[in-house]
């Protein structure tokens, strides 16, 4: 029996383990934001005490974002692996980008406009200054243009990274989703190692460029882990029947 509150999935298989990870990541992100705001407005709070187990736990809850990126890598890889490696249903790029656009853009723009109104009429920021940052945020370019997270909706930095991943992933899949299992996995592993070695925080030339650490370059390795797990997941499933 299908629950009325079930998520709409266009008939696609729901993977219980991934749904569980979604819940955990959402919970961790909520805890992280609560912690950040408590420390911001109540710096003398017991949560700010160094060494406190609760403080350490809440600080590490930011890892929920990494779980989201892992899930994105996993979920997006499944249909492309089926198409490129196992010759299943071909993916139309037009449909792929249209689906990404219609799922993300409407709620994001609505939320951004609400935040814009709050910044203008509650925080009383200058109109011209605010609009420049609003436009940059609306086009998912704020990190790159201003070298810091959005002044309209600070948490949107993660969505900017997701958009970068969505845009280039089809090209990535064509290049590395090879039919030969050994060659494909070696290629993915090699790419994973490269993204770790040349991580913006590890390369002194880029370490001072904040926008690179908050870009796909800074989180590629997490998406790659999701892709590798998806590759092995398909081997364990009789999805061809």
PDB file of C-alpha atoms in Angstrom:
ATOM      1  CA  UNK A   1       0.000   0.000   0.000  1.00  0.00           C
ATOM      2  CA  UNK A   2       1.459   3.317  -1.059  1.00  0.00           C
ATOM      3  CA  UNK A   3       1.555   6.006   1.585  1.00  0.00           C
ATOM      4  CA  UNK A   4      -0.109   9.307   0.731  1.00  0.00           C
ATOM      5  CA  UNK A   5       2.994  11.148   1.864  1.00  0.00           C
ATOM      6  CA  UNK A   6       5.330   9.113  -0.315  1.00  0.00           C
ATOM      7  CA  UNK A   7       7.765  11.029  -2.452  1.00  0.00           C
ATOM      8  CA  UNK A   8       6.981  11.311  -6.186  1.00  0.00           C
ATOM      9  CA  UNK A   9       9.706   9.361  -8.016  1.00  0.00           C
ATOM     10  CA  UNK A  10       8.353   9.084 -11.593  1.00  0.00           C
ATOM     11  CA  UNK A  11       8.107   5.341 -11.172  1.00  0.00           C
ATOM     12  CA  UNK A  12      11.798   4.970 -10.348  1.00  0.00           C
ATOM     13  CA  UNK A  13      12.978   2.489  -7.764  1.00  0.00           C
ATOM     14  CA  UNK A  14      13.262   3.766  -4.216  1.00  0.00           C
ATOM     15  CA  UNK A  15      16.423   2.575  -2.479  1.00  0.00           C
ATOM     16  CA  UNK A  16      15.663   2.346   1.266  1.00  0.00           C
ATOM     17  CA  UNK A  17      19.315   2.787   2.256  1.00  0.00           C
ATOM     18  CA  UNK A  18      19.546   6.044   0.314  1.00  0.00           C
ATOM     19  CA  UNK A  19      16.292   7.306   1.820  1.00  0.00           C
ATOM     20  CA  UNK A  20      17.732   6.561   5.246  1.00  0.00           C
ATOM     21  CA  UNK A  21      20.860   8.515   4.380  1.00  0.00           C
ATOM     22  CA  UNK A  22      18.698  11.435   3.245  1.00  0.00           C
ATOM     23  CA  UNK A  23      17.029  11.510   6.648  1.00  0.00           C
ATOM     24  CA  UNK A  24      20.353  11.363   8.484  1.00  0.00           C
ATOM     25  CA  UNK A  25      21.869  14.122   6.340  1.00  0.00           C
ATOM     26  CA  UNK A  26      18.835  16.388   6.791  1.00  0.00           C
ATOM     27  CA  UNK A  27      18.943  15.849  10.547  1.00  0.00           C
ATOM     28  CA  UNK A  28      22.666  16.579  10.729  1.00  0.00           C
ATOM     29  CA  UNK A  29      22.319  19.761   8.667  1.00  0.00           C
ATOM     30  CA  UNK A  30      19.485  20.979  10.917  1.00  0.00           C
ATOM     31  CA  UNK A  31      21.631  20.358  14.017  1.00  0.00           C
ATOM     32  CA  UNK A  32      24.546  22.163  12.357  1.00  0.00           C
ATOM     33  CA  UNK A  33      22.471  25.260  11.579  1.00  0.00           C
ATOM     34  CA  UNK A  34      21.011  25.324  15.080  1.00  0.00           C
ATOM     35  CA  UNK A  35      24.520  25.133  16.482  1.00  0.00           C
ATOM     36  CA  UNK A  36      25.838  27.911  14.220  1.00  0.00           C
ATOM     37  CA  UNK A  37      23.012  30.250  15.158  1.00  0.00           C
ATOM     38  CA  UNK A  38      23.330  29.503  18.865  1.00  0.00           C
ATOM     39  CA  UNK A  39      27.047  30.296  18.759  1.00  0.00           C
ATOM     40  CA  UNK A  40      26.361  33.440  16.730  1.00  0.00           C
ATOM     41  CA  UNK A  41      23.703  34.929  18.970  1.00  0.00           C
ATOM     42  CA  UNK A  42      24.677  33.289  22.287  1.00  0.00           C
ATOM     43  CA  UNK A  43      28.496  33.075  22.289  1.00  0.00           C
ATOM     44  CA  UNK A  44      28.523  32.379  26.025  1.00  0.00           C
ATOM     45  CA  UNK A  45      26.345  29.305  25.550  1.00  0.00           C
ATOM     46  CA  UNK A  46      27.652  26.036  27.077  1.00  0.00           C
ATOM     47  CA  UNK A  47      27.756  24.744  23.503  1.00  0.00           C
ATOM     48  CA  UNK A  48      30.717  27.018  22.815  1.00  0.00           C
ATOM     49  CA  UNK A  49      32.781  25.391  25.539  1.00  0.00           C
ATOM     50  CA  UNK A  50      35.881  23.863  23.945  1.00  0.00           C
ATOM     51  CA  UNK A  51      36.083  20.126  24.446  1.00  0.00           C
ATOM     52  CA  UNK A  52      32.404  19.713  25.198  1.00  0.00           C
ATOM     53  CA  UNK A  53      31.206  16.450  23.669  1.00  0.00           C
ATOM     54  CA  UNK A  54      27.942  18.030  22.600  1.00  0.00           C
ATOM     55  CA  UNK A  55      29.772  21.005  21.068  1.00  0.00           C
ATOM     56  CA  UNK A  56      32.084  18.666  19.138  1.00  0.00           C
ATOM     57  CA  UNK A  57      29.142  16.597  17.921  1.00  0.00           C
ATOM     58  CA  UNK A  58      27.178  19.635  16.738  1.00  0.00           C
ATOM     59  CA  UNK A  59      30.246  21.067  15.013  1.00  0.00           C
ATOM     60  CA  UNK A  60      30.750  17.826  13.099  1.00  0.00           C
ATOM     61  CA  UNK A  61      27.105  17.773  11.988  1.00  0.00           C
ATOM     62  CA  UNK A  62      28.177  19.867   9.017  1.00  0.00           C
ATOM     63  CA  UNK A  63      29.172  16.527   7.507  1.00  0.00           C
ATOM     64  CA  UNK A  64      25.499  16.172   6.566  1.00  0.00           C
ATOM     65  CA  UNK A  65      26.291  18.290   3.502  1.00  0.00           C
ATOM     66  CA  UNK A  66      28.892  15.739   2.416  1.00  0.00           C
ATOM     67  CA  UNK A  67      26.284  12.994   2.682  1.00  0.00           C
ATOM     68  CA  UNK A  68      24.004  14.995   0.380  1.00  0.00           C
ATOM     69  CA  UNK A  69      26.805  15.243  -2.184  1.00  0.00           C
ATOM     70  CA  UNK A  70      27.457  11.512  -1.902  1.00  0.00           C
ATOM     71  CA  UNK A  71      23.757  10.807  -2.508  1.00  0.00           C
ATOM     72  CA  UNK A  72      23.755  13.079  -5.564  1.00  0.00           C
ATOM     73  CA  UNK A  73      26.767  11.249  -6.962  1.00  0.00           C
ATOM     74  CA  UNK A  74      25.100   7.895  -6.374  1.00  0.00           C
ATOM     75  CA  UNK A  75      21.602   8.729  -7.633  1.00  0.00           C
ATOM     76  CA  UNK A  76      22.692  10.535 -10.781  1.00  0.00           C
ATOM     77  CA  UNK A  77      25.167   7.808 -11.692  1.00  0.00           C
ATOM     78  CA  UNK A  78      22.585   4.986 -11.702  1.00  0.00           C
ATOM     79  CA  UNK A  79      20.678   5.896 -14.917  1.00  0.00           C
ATOM     80  CA  UNK A  80      23.839   6.976 -16.743  1.00  0.00           C
ATOM     81  CA  UNK A  81      25.626   3.736 -15.854  1.00  0.00           C
ATOM     82  CA  UNK A  82      22.631   1.749 -17.060  1.00  0.00           C
ATOM     83  CA  UNK A  83      22.594   3.679 -20.331  1.00  0.00           C
ATOM     84  CA  UNK A  84      26.333   3.884 -21.031  1.00  0.00           C
ATOM     85  CA  UNK A  85      27.528   0.547 -19.654  1.00  0.00           C
ATOM     86  CA  UNK A  86      24.541  -1.785 -19.903  1.00  0.00           C
ATOM     87  CA  UNK A  87      22.833  -0.375 -23.013  1.00  0.00           C
ATOM     88  CA  UNK A  88      19.555   0.284 -21.243  1.00  0.00           C
ATOM     89  CA  UNK A  89      17.231   3.224 -21.881  1.00  0.00           C
ATOM     90  CA  UNK A  90      19.074   6.070 -23.562  1.00  0.00           C
ATOM     91  CA  UNK A  91      19.102   9.356 -21.639  1.00  0.00           C
ATOM     92  CA  UNK A  92      17.933  12.417 -23.531  1.00  0.00           C
ATOM     93  CA  UNK A  93      20.001  15.404 -22.478  1.00  0.00           C
ATOM     94  CA  UNK A  94      17.062  17.731 -23.040  1.00  0.00           C
ATOM     95  CA  UNK A  95      14.921  15.730 -20.623  1.00  0.00           C
ATOM     96  CA  UNK A  96      17.796  15.450 -18.153  1.00  0.00           C
ATOM     97  CA  UNK A  97      18.383  19.217 -17.951  1.00  0.00           C
ATOM     98  CA  UNK A  98      14.663  20.005 -18.037  1.00  0.00           C
ATOM     99  CA  UNK A  99      14.070  17.720 -15.050  1.00  0.00           C
ATOM    100  CA  UNK A 100      16.908  19.304 -13.099  1.00  0.00           C
ATOM    101  CA  UNK A 101      15.608  22.788 -13.944  1.00  0.00           C
ATOM    102  CA  UNK A 102      11.967  22.155 -13.000  1.00  0.00           C
ATOM    103  CA  UNK A 103      12.826  20.421  -9.747  1.00  0.00           C
ATOM    104  CA  UNK A 104      15.285  23.000  -8.441  1.00  0.00           C
ATOM    105  CA  UNK A 105      14.546  26.379  -9.965  1.00  0.00           C
ATOM    106  CA  UNK A 106      10.944  27.164  -8.816  1.00  0.00           C
ATOM    107  CA  UNK A 107      11.426  26.515  -5.068  1.00  0.00           C
ATOM    108  CA  UNK A 108      14.889  28.065  -5.124  1.00  0.00           C
ATOM    109  CA  UNK A 109      13.759  31.314  -6.759  1.00  0.00           C
ATOM    110  CA  UNK A 110      10.725  31.591  -4.471  1.00  0.00           C
ATOM    111  CA  UNK A 111      12.937  31.094  -1.420  1.00  0.00           C
ATOM    112  CA  UNK A 112      15.521  33.547  -2.737  1.00  0.00           C
ATOM    113  CA  UNK A 113      12.884  36.235  -3.289  1.00  0.00           C
ATOM    114  CA  UNK A 114      11.590  35.775   0.274  1.00  0.00           C
ATOM    115  CA  UNK A 115      15.127  36.133   1.607  1.00  0.00           C
ATOM    116  CA  UNK A 116      15.598  39.193  -0.609  1.00  0.00           C
ATOM    117  CA  UNK A 117      12.567  40.865   0.954  1.00  0.00           C
ATOM    118  CA  UNK A 118      13.866  40.057   4.415  1.00  0.00           C
ATOM    119  CA  UNK A 119      17.297  41.499   3.650  1.00  0.00           C
ATOM    120  CA  UNK A 120      15.789  44.682   2.184  1.00  0.00           C
ATOM    121  CA  UNK A 121      13.007  45.402   4.657  1.00  0.00           C
ATOM    122  CA  UNK A 122      14.231  43.810   7.870  1.00  0.00           C
ATOM    123  CA  UNK A 123      18.011  44.101   7.662  1.00  0.00           C
ATOM    124  CA  UNK A 124      17.750  47.327   5.607  1.00  0.00           C
ATOM    125  CA  UNK A 125      20.675  46.598   3.319  1.00  0.00           C
ATOM    126  CA  UNK A 126      21.250  49.057   0.416  1.00  0.00           C
ATOM    127  CA  UNK A 127      19.093  48.224  -2.597  1.00  0.00           C
ATOM    128  CA  UNK A 128      21.792  48.316  -5.303  1.00  0.00           C
ATOM    129  CA  UNK A 129      24.218  46.264  -3.200  1.00  0.00           C
ATOM    130  CA  UNK A 130      21.544  43.696  -2.376  1.00  0.00           C
ATOM    131  CA  UNK A 131      20.305  43.333  -5.949  1.00  0.00           C
ATOM    132  CA  UNK A 132      23.801  42.603  -7.257  1.00  0.00           C
ATOM    133  CA  UNK A 133      24.133  39.754  -4.805  1.00  0.00           C
ATOM    134  CA  UNK A 134      20.592  38.591  -5.530  1.00  0.00           C
ATOM    135  CA  UNK A 135      21.258  38.313  -9.279  1.00  0.00           C
ATOM    136  CA  UNK A 136      24.527  36.480  -8.666  1.00  0.00           C
ATOM    137  CA  UNK A 137      22.757  34.065  -6.332  1.00  0.00           C
ATOM    138  CA  UNK A 138      19.866  33.557  -8.771  1.00  0.00           C
ATOM    139  CA  UNK A 139      22.341  32.393 -11.430  1.00  0.00           C
ATOM    140  CA  UNK A 140      24.287  30.208  -8.969  1.00  0.00           C
ATOM    141  CA  UNK A 141      27.412  32.347  -9.442  1.00  0.00           C
ATOM    142  CA  UNK A 142      27.756  34.109  -6.096  1.00  0.00           C
ATOM    143  CA  UNK A 143      30.691  32.088  -4.765  1.00  0.00           C
ATOM    144  CA  UNK A 144      32.658  32.555  -7.974  1.00  0.00           C
ATOM    145  CA  UNK A 145      31.900  36.264  -8.437  1.00  0.00           C
ATOM    146  CA  UNK A 146      32.267  37.485  -4.848  1.00  0.00           C
ATOM    147  CA  UNK A 147      34.581  34.866  -3.333  1.00  0.00           C
ATOM    148  CA  UNK A 148      32.212  34.246  -0.416  1.00  0.00           C
ATOM    149  CA  UNK A 149      28.844  32.654   0.200  1.00  0.00           C
ATOM    150  CA  UNK A 150      25.620  34.416  -0.716  1.00  0.00           C
ATOM    151  CA  UNK A 151      24.606  37.426   1.374  1.00  0.00           C
ATOM    152  CA  UNK A 152      20.976  36.729   0.418  1.00  0.00           C
ATOM    153  CA  UNK A 153      20.752  33.052   1.337  1.00  0.00           C
ATOM    154  CA  UNK A 154      24.045  31.832   2.842  1.00  0.00           C
ATOM    155  CA  UNK A 155      23.180  28.130   2.693  1.00  0.00           C
ATOM    156  CA  UNK A 156      22.780  28.317  -1.105  1.00  0.00           C
ATOM    157  CA  UNK A 157      26.510  27.668  -1.554  1.00  0.00           C
ATOM    158  CA  UNK A 158      25.789  23.935  -1.538  1.00  0.00           C
ATOM    159  CA  UNK A 159      23.207  24.320  -4.284  1.00  0.00           C
ATOM    160  CA  UNK A 160      25.731  26.181  -6.433  1.00  0.00           C
ATOM    161  CA  UNK A 161      27.996  23.131  -6.178  1.00  0.00           C
ATOM    162  CA  UNK A 162      25.118  20.801  -7.033  1.00  0.00           C
ATOM    163  CA  UNK A 163      24.332  22.862 -10.132  1.00  0.00           C
ATOM    164  CA  UNK A 164      27.947  22.681 -11.278  1.00  0.00           C
ATOM    165  CA  UNK A 165      27.807  18.911 -10.849  1.00  0.00           C
ATOM    166  CA  UNK A 166      24.506  18.600 -12.727  1.00  0.00           C
ATOM    167  CA  UNK A 167      25.814  20.650 -15.649  1.00  0.00           C
ATOM    168  CA  UNK A 168      28.986  18.705 -16.335  1.00  0.00           C
ATOM    169  CA  UNK A 169      27.975  15.225 -15.192  1.00  0.00           C
ATOM    170  CA  UNK A 170      26.695  14.000 -18.600  1.00  0.00           C
ATOM    171  CA  UNK A 171      30.083  14.833 -20.157  1.00  0.00           C
ATOM    172  CA  UNK A 172      31.833  13.118 -17.263  1.00  0.00           C
ATOM    173  CA  UNK A 173      29.685  10.008 -17.758  1.00  0.00           C
ATOM    174  CA  UNK A 174      30.454   9.846 -21.478  1.00  0.00           C
ATOM    175  CA  UNK A 175      34.190  10.116 -20.780  1.00  0.00           C
ATOM    176  CA  UNK A 176      34.528   7.649 -17.886  1.00  0.00           C
ATOM    177  CA  UNK A 177      31.558   5.280 -17.956  1.00  0.00           C
ATOM    178  CA  UNK A 178      33.344   2.699 -20.073  1.00  0.00           C
ATOM    179  CA  UNK A 179      31.827  -0.696 -20.816  1.00  0.00           C
ATOM    180  CA  UNK A 180      34.915  -2.550 -19.636  1.00  0.00           C
ATOM    181  CA  UNK A 181      34.375  -2.961 -15.891  1.00  0.00           C
ATOM    182  CA  UNK A 182      38.062  -3.024 -14.918  1.00  0.00           C
ATOM    183  CA  UNK A 183      38.997  -0.058 -17.082  1.00  0.00           C
ATOM    184  CA  UNK A 184      35.991   1.968 -15.889  1.00  0.00           C
ATOM    185  CA  UNK A 185      36.724   1.372 -12.224  1.00  0.00           C
ATOM    186  CA  UNK A 186      40.407   2.107 -12.630  1.00  0.00           C
ATOM    187  CA  UNK A 187      39.488   5.357 -14.389  1.00  0.00           C
ATOM    188  CA  UNK A 188      37.076   6.357 -11.627  1.00  0.00           C
ATOM    189  CA  UNK A 189      39.622   5.483  -8.950  1.00  0.00           C
ATOM    190  CA  UNK A 190      42.317   7.475 -10.743  1.00  0.00           C
ATOM    191  CA  UNK A 191      39.986  10.466 -11.004  1.00  0.00           C
ATOM    192  CA  UNK A 192      39.175  10.156  -7.301  1.00  0.00           C
ATOM    193  CA  UNK A 193      42.877  10.211  -6.409  1.00  0.00           C
ATOM    194  CA  UNK A 194      43.459  13.254  -8.634  1.00  0.00           C
ATOM    195  CA  UNK A 195      40.601  15.183  -7.017  1.00  0.00           C
ATOM    196  CA  UNK A 196      42.103  14.457  -3.594  1.00  0.00           C
ATOM    197  CA  UNK A 197      45.667  15.378  -4.574  1.00  0.00           C
ATOM    198  CA  UNK A 198      44.640  18.584  -6.340  1.00  0.00           C
ATOM    199  CA  UNK A 199      42.024  19.622  -3.817  1.00  0.00           C
ATOM    200  CA  UNK A 200      41.975  23.466  -3.525  1.00  0.00           C
ATOM    201  CA  UNK A 201      42.874  23.287   0.154  1.00  0.00           C
ATOM    202  CA  UNK A 202      45.905  21.096  -0.604  1.00  0.00           C
ATOM    203  CA  UNK A 203      47.368  23.199  -3.421  1.00  0.00           C
ATOM    204  CA  UNK A 204      49.029  26.362  -2.088  1.00  0.00           C
ATOM    205  CA  UNK A 205      48.306  28.234  -5.330  1.00  0.00           C
ATOM    206  CA  UNK A 206      44.562  27.893  -4.716  1.00  0.00           C
ATOM    207  CA  UNK A 207      44.353  27.794  -0.918  1.00  0.00           C
ATOM    208  CA  UNK A 208      43.619  31.512  -0.616  1.00  0.00           C
ATOM    209  CA  UNK A 209      40.818  31.359  -3.180  1.00  0.00           C
ATOM    210  CA  UNK A 210      37.762  30.724  -1.039  1.00  0.00           C
ATOM    211  CA  UNK A 211      35.416  30.314  -3.998  1.00  0.00           C
ATOM    212  CA  UNK A 212      37.391  27.272  -5.178  1.00  0.00           C
ATOM    213  CA  UNK A 213      36.986  25.528  -1.834  1.00  0.00           C
ATOM    214  CA  UNK A 214      33.246  26.186  -2.141  1.00  0.00           C
ATOM    215  CA  UNK A 215      33.030  24.881  -5.686  1.00  0.00           C
ATOM    216  CA  UNK A 216      32.796  21.467  -7.313  1.00  0.00           C
ATOM    217  CA  UNK A 217      36.608  21.285  -7.235  1.00  0.00           C
ATOM    218  CA  UNK A 218      36.468  21.187  -3.460  1.00  0.00           C
ATOM    219  CA  UNK A 219      33.900  18.379  -3.305  1.00  0.00           C
ATOM    220  CA  UNK A 220      34.466  16.309  -6.464  1.00  0.00           C
ATOM    221  CA  UNK A 221      35.946  13.454  -4.465  1.00  0.00           C
ATOM    222  CA  UNK A 222      32.705  13.006  -2.505  1.00  0.00           C
ATOM    223  CA  UNK A 223      30.591  12.835  -5.660  1.00  0.00           C
ATOM    224  CA  UNK A 224      33.087  10.322  -7.088  1.00  0.00           C
ATOM    225  CA  UNK A 225      32.669   8.095  -4.033  1.00  0.00           C
ATOM    226  CA  UNK A 226      28.921   8.080  -4.687  1.00  0.00           C
ATOM    227  CA  UNK A 227      29.525   7.177  -8.339  1.00  0.00           C
ATOM    228  CA  UNK A 228      31.867   4.313  -7.443  1.00  0.00           C
ATOM    229  CA  UNK A 229      29.386   2.937  -4.907  1.00  0.00           C
ATOM    230  CA  UNK A 230      26.615   3.167  -7.544  1.00  0.00           C
ATOM    231  CA  UNK A 231      28.775   1.174  -9.967  1.00  0.00           C
ATOM    232  CA  UNK A 232      29.225  -1.657  -7.481  1.00  0.00           C
ATOM    233  CA  UNK A 233      25.575  -1.408  -6.392  1.00  0.00           C
ATOM    234  CA  UNK A 234      24.379  -2.227  -9.905  1.00  0.00           C
ATOM    235  CA  UNK A 235      26.534  -5.344  -9.984  1.00  0.00           C
ATOM    236  CA  UNK A 236      24.727  -6.647  -6.895  1.00  0.00           C
ATOM    237  CA  UNK A 237      21.262  -6.043  -8.350  1.00  0.00           C
ATOM    238  CA  UNK A 238      19.507  -8.040 -11.022  1.00  0.00           C
ATOM    239  CA  UNK A 239      18.339  -4.833 -12.678  1.00  0.00           C
ATOM    240  CA  UNK A 240      18.445  -6.298 -16.191  1.00  0.00           C
ATOM    241  CA  UNK A 241      15.540  -8.668 -15.573  1.00  0.00           C
TER     242      UNK A 241
END
